[in-house]
């Protein structure tokens, strides 16, 4: 809590009274000025990474739409046998369903678009291996649940919220890039768990850092800004995925870069949590943050 004397150096002294953070902001800083808007927008931008990492598997783990018989298969395999056992798919040697290849001889067919278009195509997660395709996404969300509990405790006890968000962005960037290097489905699944754990700190910190710097009447609206950026992240994925459609690893590498760049901007442009500073008795630092927003 601030006393009135602490909160306002240049305001005429009146009776001694205690003010909470919301009252100080509304009376002496302003409910929603330009410095506060910049803080809200910059902090909320981290939701872009949250949505990209949550939904990227829609493209990287997609099942290829069609396959075809190889025209130059192993001489010991009969090309005519492959074509005769191919389900109807538009022409004589193409199929539209991956389930139809389960009875075909290995090496007699191939994915249209190549084996690098998705994890399913590269590691043949079809037929008797189909159940493996669900493991990475499941572990991602398990990691997210555990990460929420971890980051919630971390922000309250050990690290300030700004540093926690910084840590989450760096870990998100690192785990996303490492995912692009996964040699098999098992390593890929573990990295998805790590990525889910890493990214879950974004939402926890963003909501607090963006809403507590504005007046009460703006807090509900500002709390929704993050979802606009979340949607922007969702809309950006198809565009990126289209240009990396032949190699799923490129998609992970591209979306691993923005969180790292953002982390550098975060250090210098985002102010620390006012409430956290006050709870820890750091009144001087809290006043500096308020003065920054009052300019």
Short mmCIF file of C-alpha atoms in Angstrom, two decimals:
data_model
loop_
_atom_site.label_atom_id
_atom_site.label_comp_id
_atom_site.label_asym_id
_atom_site.label_seq_id
_atom_site.Cartn_x
_atom_site.Cartn_y
_atom_site.Cartn_z
CA UNK A 1 0.00 0.00 0.00
CA UNK A 2 1.09 3.57 -0.69
CA UNK A 3 0.62 6.50 1.62
CA UNK A 4 -0.49 9.61 -0.15
CA UNK A 5 2.89 11.24 0.49
CA UNK A 6 4.69 8.34 -1.18
CA UNK A 7 2.39 8.25 -4.16
CA UNK A 8 2.55 11.93 -5.05
CA UNK A 9 5.66 14.01 -4.56
CA UNK A 10 4.36 17.08 -6.39
CA UNK A 11 0.76 16.93 -5.22
CA UNK A 12 -0.24 19.19 -2.29
CA UNK A 13 -0.17 17.32 1.02
CA UNK A 14 -3.58 16.61 2.49
CA UNK A 15 -4.63 14.30 5.27
CA UNK A 16 -2.56 11.13 5.61
CA UNK A 17 -4.41 8.23 4.02
CA UNK A 18 -3.66 4.94 2.35
CA UNK A 19 -4.34 4.36 -1.32
CA UNK A 20 -4.34 1.08 -3.19
CA UNK A 21 -2.74 0.68 -6.60
CA UNK A 22 -5.97 1.20 -8.55
CA UNK A 23 -6.72 4.45 -6.72
CA UNK A 24 -3.22 5.81 -7.30
CA UNK A 25 -3.43 5.00 -11.01
CA UNK A 26 -6.88 6.55 -11.43
CA UNK A 27 -6.13 9.72 -9.43
CA UNK A 28 -2.54 10.57 -10.31
CA UNK A 29 -1.54 8.57 -13.39
CA UNK A 30 -4.66 8.27 -15.50
CA UNK A 31 -6.87 5.29 -16.25
CA UNK A 32 -5.47 4.52 -19.69
CA UNK A 33 -2.77 6.71 -21.21
CA UNK A 34 -0.35 6.13 -24.06
CA UNK A 35 2.44 4.60 -21.90
CA UNK A 36 -0.10 2.17 -20.44
CA UNK A 37 -1.41 1.30 -23.90
CA UNK A 38 2.12 0.51 -25.08
CA UNK A 39 2.68 -1.75 -22.06
CA UNK A 40 -0.63 -3.54 -22.65
CA UNK A 41 0.03 -4.12 -26.35
CA UNK A 42 3.61 -5.24 -25.91
CA UNK A 43 2.78 -7.64 -23.09
CA UNK A 44 -0.30 -9.01 -24.85
CA UNK A 45 1.75 -9.75 -27.97
CA UNK A 46 3.17 -12.81 -26.18
CA UNK A 47 -0.20 -14.50 -26.73
CA UNK A 48 0.82 -14.89 -30.38
CA UNK A 49 3.48 -17.41 -29.36
CA UNK A 50 0.98 -19.16 -27.11
CA UNK A 51 -1.45 -19.83 -29.95
CA UNK A 52 1.23 -20.75 -32.48
CA UNK A 53 2.79 -23.38 -30.25
CA UNK A 54 -0.59 -24.74 -29.18
CA UNK A 55 -1.95 -25.22 -32.70
CA UNK A 56 1.16 -25.85 -34.79
CA UNK A 57 0.60 -29.62 -34.72
CA UNK A 58 -2.49 -29.16 -36.88
CA UNK A 59 -0.03 -28.70 -39.72
CA UNK A 60 3.11 -30.53 -38.62
CA UNK A 61 1.24 -33.66 -37.53
CA UNK A 62 -1.26 -33.68 -40.39
CA UNK A 63 -1.92 -36.86 -42.31
CA UNK A 64 -1.02 -36.47 -45.99
CA UNK A 65 -4.09 -36.25 -48.17
CA UNK A 66 -3.06 -38.83 -50.74
CA UNK A 67 -0.46 -41.37 -51.85
CA UNK A 68 0.50 -43.16 -55.03
CA UNK A 69 2.12 -46.34 -56.23
CA UNK A 70 5.78 -46.08 -57.12
CA UNK A 71 6.47 -46.41 -60.82
CA UNK A 72 10.04 -47.52 -60.16
CA UNK A 73 9.57 -49.81 -57.19
CA UNK A 74 11.76 -52.76 -56.32
CA UNK A 75 11.74 -55.20 -59.28
CA UNK A 76 10.72 -57.96 -56.89
CA UNK A 77 7.47 -56.08 -56.24
CA UNK A 78 4.70 -56.06 -58.76
CA UNK A 79 3.60 -52.57 -59.73
CA UNK A 80 0.40 -53.97 -61.14
CA UNK A 81 -0.33 -55.65 -57.79
CA UNK A 82 -0.02 -52.26 -56.05
CA UNK A 83 -2.35 -50.59 -58.53
CA UNK A 84 -4.87 -53.42 -58.39
CA UNK A 85 -5.00 -53.16 -54.60
CA UNK A 86 -5.26 -49.36 -54.51
CA UNK A 87 -8.61 -47.96 -53.47
CA UNK A 88 -10.38 -45.74 -55.94
CA UNK A 89 -8.82 -42.31 -55.72
CA UNK A 90 -9.25 -40.50 -59.01
CA UNK A 91 -6.83 -42.39 -61.26
CA UNK A 92 -5.39 -45.85 -61.48
CA UNK A 93 -2.46 -45.53 -59.13
CA UNK A 94 -3.46 -42.95 -56.52
CA UNK A 95 -5.31 -43.32 -53.24
CA UNK A 96 -6.96 -40.79 -50.96
CA UNK A 97 -6.99 -42.74 -47.69
CA UNK A 98 -3.92 -43.75 -45.72
CA UNK A 99 -5.76 -46.80 -44.39
CA UNK A 100 -5.68 -48.36 -47.85
CA UNK A 101 -1.87 -48.65 -47.84
CA UNK A 102 -1.87 -50.97 -44.84
CA UNK A 103 -2.21 -54.00 -47.09
CA UNK A 104 0.36 -52.88 -49.64
CA UNK A 105 3.91 -54.12 -49.78
CA UNK A 106 6.55 -51.85 -48.26
CA UNK A 107 8.31 -49.85 -50.93
CA UNK A 108 5.49 -50.14 -53.46
CA UNK A 109 3.92 -46.77 -52.62
CA UNK A 110 4.86 -43.24 -51.54
CA UNK A 111 3.25 -40.11 -50.15
CA UNK A 112 2.36 -37.45 -52.69
CA UNK A 113 4.37 -34.43 -51.54
CA UNK A 114 7.17 -36.47 -50.02
CA UNK A 115 7.90 -37.90 -46.59
CA UNK A 116 8.97 -34.58 -45.05
CA UNK A 117 5.61 -32.84 -45.25
CA UNK A 118 4.55 -33.97 -41.76
CA UNK A 119 5.59 -36.15 -38.85
CA UNK A 120 3.04 -38.78 -39.87
CA UNK A 121 4.53 -39.01 -43.34
CA UNK A 122 8.14 -39.05 -42.13
CA UNK A 123 7.72 -41.63 -39.39
CA UNK A 124 4.86 -43.59 -41.02
CA UNK A 125 2.43 -43.11 -38.15
CA UNK A 126 -0.34 -45.05 -39.87
CA UNK A 127 -1.88 -48.51 -39.72
CA UNK A 128 -0.59 -50.33 -36.62
CA UNK A 129 1.47 -47.23 -35.64
CA UNK A 130 -1.45 -44.82 -35.90
CA UNK A 131 -1.92 -44.54 -32.13
CA UNK A 132 1.55 -42.99 -31.82
CA UNK A 133 0.37 -39.86 -33.64
CA UNK A 134 -1.73 -38.79 -30.63
CA UNK A 135 1.10 -38.99 -28.08
CA UNK A 136 2.90 -35.67 -28.84
CA UNK A 137 -0.22 -33.51 -28.53
CA UNK A 138 -1.34 -35.32 -25.38
CA UNK A 139 2.05 -34.75 -23.76
CA UNK A 140 2.00 -31.10 -24.86
CA UNK A 141 -1.17 -30.42 -22.87
CA UNK A 142 0.03 -32.45 -19.90
CA UNK A 143 3.15 -30.27 -19.91
CA UNK A 144 0.94 -27.17 -20.08
CA UNK A 145 -1.00 -28.21 -16.98
CA UNK A 146 2.17 -28.88 -15.00
CA UNK A 147 3.75 -25.68 -16.32
CA UNK A 148 0.82 -23.55 -15.14
CA UNK A 149 1.29 -24.81 -11.60
CA UNK A 150 5.05 -24.27 -11.79
CA UNK A 151 4.90 -20.74 -13.22
CA UNK A 152 2.15 -19.74 -10.81
CA UNK A 153 4.35 -20.69 -7.89
CA UNK A 154 7.45 -19.20 -9.50
CA UNK A 155 5.92 -15.75 -9.95
CA UNK A 156 4.63 -15.59 -6.39
CA UNK A 157 7.69 -16.86 -4.54
CA UNK A 158 10.95 -16.58 -6.48
CA UNK A 159 10.83 -14.51 -9.65
CA UNK A 160 9.02 -11.32 -10.54
CA UNK A 161 6.40 -11.60 -13.28
CA UNK A 162 8.46 -9.80 -15.89
CA UNK A 163 11.40 -12.16 -15.40
CA UNK A 164 9.05 -15.15 -15.39
CA UNK A 165 7.63 -14.05 -18.74
CA UNK A 166 11.18 -13.58 -20.02
CA UNK A 167 12.06 -17.10 -18.90
CA UNK A 168 8.92 -18.52 -20.52
CA UNK A 169 9.73 -16.85 -23.85
CA UNK A 170 13.32 -18.09 -23.89
CA UNK A 171 12.29 -21.63 -22.98
CA UNK A 172 9.50 -21.56 -25.56
CA UNK A 173 11.92 -20.48 -28.28
CA UNK A 174 14.48 -23.10 -27.26
CA UNK A 175 12.09 -26.04 -27.02
CA UNK A 176 10.35 -25.09 -30.27
CA UNK A 177 13.64 -25.05 -32.15
CA UNK A 178 14.78 -28.32 -30.59
CA UNK A 179 11.49 -29.90 -31.66
CA UNK A 180 12.48 -29.26 -35.26
CA UNK A 181 15.55 -31.47 -34.72
CA UNK A 182 13.67 -34.47 -33.31
CA UNK A 183 14.97 -37.71 -34.89
CA UNK A 184 11.97 -39.88 -34.00
CA UNK A 185 8.47 -39.83 -32.55
CA UNK A 186 9.68 -40.49 -28.99
CA UNK A 187 12.08 -37.55 -28.81
CA UNK A 188 9.48 -35.44 -30.59
CA UNK A 189 6.90 -36.33 -27.94
CA UNK A 190 9.24 -35.44 -25.07
CA UNK A 191 10.06 -32.11 -26.68
CA UNK A 192 6.36 -31.42 -27.12
CA UNK A 193 5.93 -31.99 -23.39
CA UNK A 194 8.78 -29.55 -22.72
CA UNK A 195 7.29 -27.03 -25.12
CA UNK A 196 3.89 -27.24 -23.44
CA UNK A 197 5.56 -26.72 -20.08
CA UNK A 198 7.56 -23.74 -21.37
CA UNK A 199 4.81 -21.81 -23.13
CA UNK A 200 2.27 -22.02 -20.29
CA UNK A 201 3.99 -19.17 -18.45
CA UNK A 202 3.03 -16.67 -21.16
CA UNK A 203 -0.66 -16.41 -20.36
CA UNK A 204 -0.19 -16.35 -16.59
CA UNK A 205 2.16 -13.36 -16.69
CA UNK A 206 0.60 -11.47 -19.59
CA UNK A 207 -2.81 -11.11 -18.01
CA UNK A 208 -1.42 -9.66 -14.78
CA UNK A 209 1.17 -7.35 -16.38
CA UNK A 210 -1.40 -5.88 -18.77
CA UNK A 211 -4.42 -5.40 -16.49
CA UNK A 212 -2.83 -3.99 -13.33
CA UNK A 213 -1.39 -0.88 -15.03
CA UNK A 214 -4.77 0.54 -16.07
CA UNK A 215 -7.74 1.90 -14.13
CA UNK A 216 -10.54 -0.36 -12.92
CA UNK A 217 -12.96 0.55 -15.70
CA UNK A 218 -10.45 -0.58 -18.33
CA UNK A 219 -9.30 -3.82 -16.74
CA UNK A 220 -12.05 -6.03 -18.17
CA UNK A 221 -11.49 -4.70 -21.67
CA UNK A 222 -7.70 -4.90 -21.46
CA UNK A 223 -8.02 -8.49 -20.29
CA UNK A 224 -9.56 -9.31 -23.67
CA UNK A 225 -6.74 -7.77 -25.71
CA UNK A 226 -4.64 -10.88 -25.28
CA UNK A 227 -7.21 -12.93 -27.16
CA UNK A 228 -6.96 -10.62 -30.17
CA UNK A 229 -3.26 -11.42 -30.31
CA UNK A 230 -4.01 -15.10 -29.71
CA UNK A 231 -6.27 -14.97 -32.77
CA UNK A 232 -3.57 -13.18 -34.75
CA UNK A 233 -1.22 -16.05 -33.95
CA UNK A 234 -3.81 -18.55 -35.14
CA UNK A 235 -4.29 -16.65 -38.40
CA UNK A 236 -0.55 -16.46 -39.01
CA UNK A 237 -0.07 -20.23 -38.87
CA UNK A 238 -1.75 -21.17 -42.20
CA UNK A 239 0.33 -18.56 -44.01
CA UNK A 240 3.59 -19.87 -42.53
CA UNK A 241 2.53 -23.50 -42.96
CA UNK A 242 1.71 -22.98 -46.62
CA UNK A 243 5.25 -21.82 -47.35
CA UNK A 244 6.76 -24.69 -45.36
CA UNK A 245 4.35 -27.39 -46.53
CA UNK A 246 7.08 -29.62 -47.95
CA UNK A 247 9.18 -29.70 -44.76
CA UNK A 248 7.46 -29.61 -41.37
CA UNK A 249 10.68 -28.85 -39.48
CA UNK A 250 10.91 -25.40 -41.10
CA UNK A 251 7.60 -24.42 -39.51
CA UNK A 252 8.94 -25.07 -36.02
CA UNK A 253 12.13 -23.18 -36.76
CA UNK A 254 10.26 -20.14 -38.01
CA UNK A 255 7.92 -19.86 -35.02
CA UNK A 256 10.85 -20.35 -32.64
CA UNK A 257 12.37 -16.99 -33.63
CA UNK A 258 9.70 -14.43 -32.54
CA UNK A 259 9.74 -15.41 -28.83
CA UNK A 260 13.51 -14.92 -28.74
CA UNK A 261 13.33 -11.48 -30.38
CA UNK A 262 10.45 -10.56 -28.09
CA UNK A 263 12.50 -11.52 -25.03
CA UNK A 264 15.07 -8.83 -25.85
CA UNK A 265 12.33 -6.20 -26.24
CA UNK A 266 10.73 -7.33 -23.01
CA UNK A 267 13.82 -6.53 -20.95
CA UNK A 268 13.94 -2.86 -21.87
CA UNK A 269 10.35 -1.91 -22.73
CA UNK A 270 8.06 -3.68 -20.25
CA UNK A 271 7.68 -2.49 -16.65
CA UNK A 272 7.55 -4.82 -13.66
CA UNK A 273 4.37 -5.82 -11.83
CA UNK A 274 3.30 -3.05 -9.45
CA UNK A 275 1.49 -5.38 -7.08
CA UNK A 276 4.44 -7.74 -6.86
CA UNK A 277 6.81 -4.88 -6.04
CA UNK A 278 4.52 -3.57 -3.31
CA UNK A 279 3.98 -6.99 -1.77
CA UNK A 280 7.76 -7.40 -1.60
CA UNK A 281 8.18 -4.00 0.00
CA UNK A 282 9.90 -2.46 -3.03
CA UNK A 283 8.05 0.86 -2.84
CA UNK A 284 10.81 2.84 -4.55
CA UNK A 285 10.75 0.61 -7.61
CA UNK A 286 6.94 0.72 -7.66
CA UNK A 287 6.99 4.54 -7.61
CA UNK A 288 9.42 4.55 -10.53
CA UNK A 289 7.00 2.40 -12.52
CA UNK A 290 4.12 4.75 -11.71
CA UNK A 291 6.17 7.79 -12.72
CA UNK A 292 6.97 6.11 -16.02
CA UNK A 293 3.27 5.66 -16.77
CA UNK A 294 2.47 9.22 -15.64
CA UNK A 295 4.69 10.86 -18.26
#
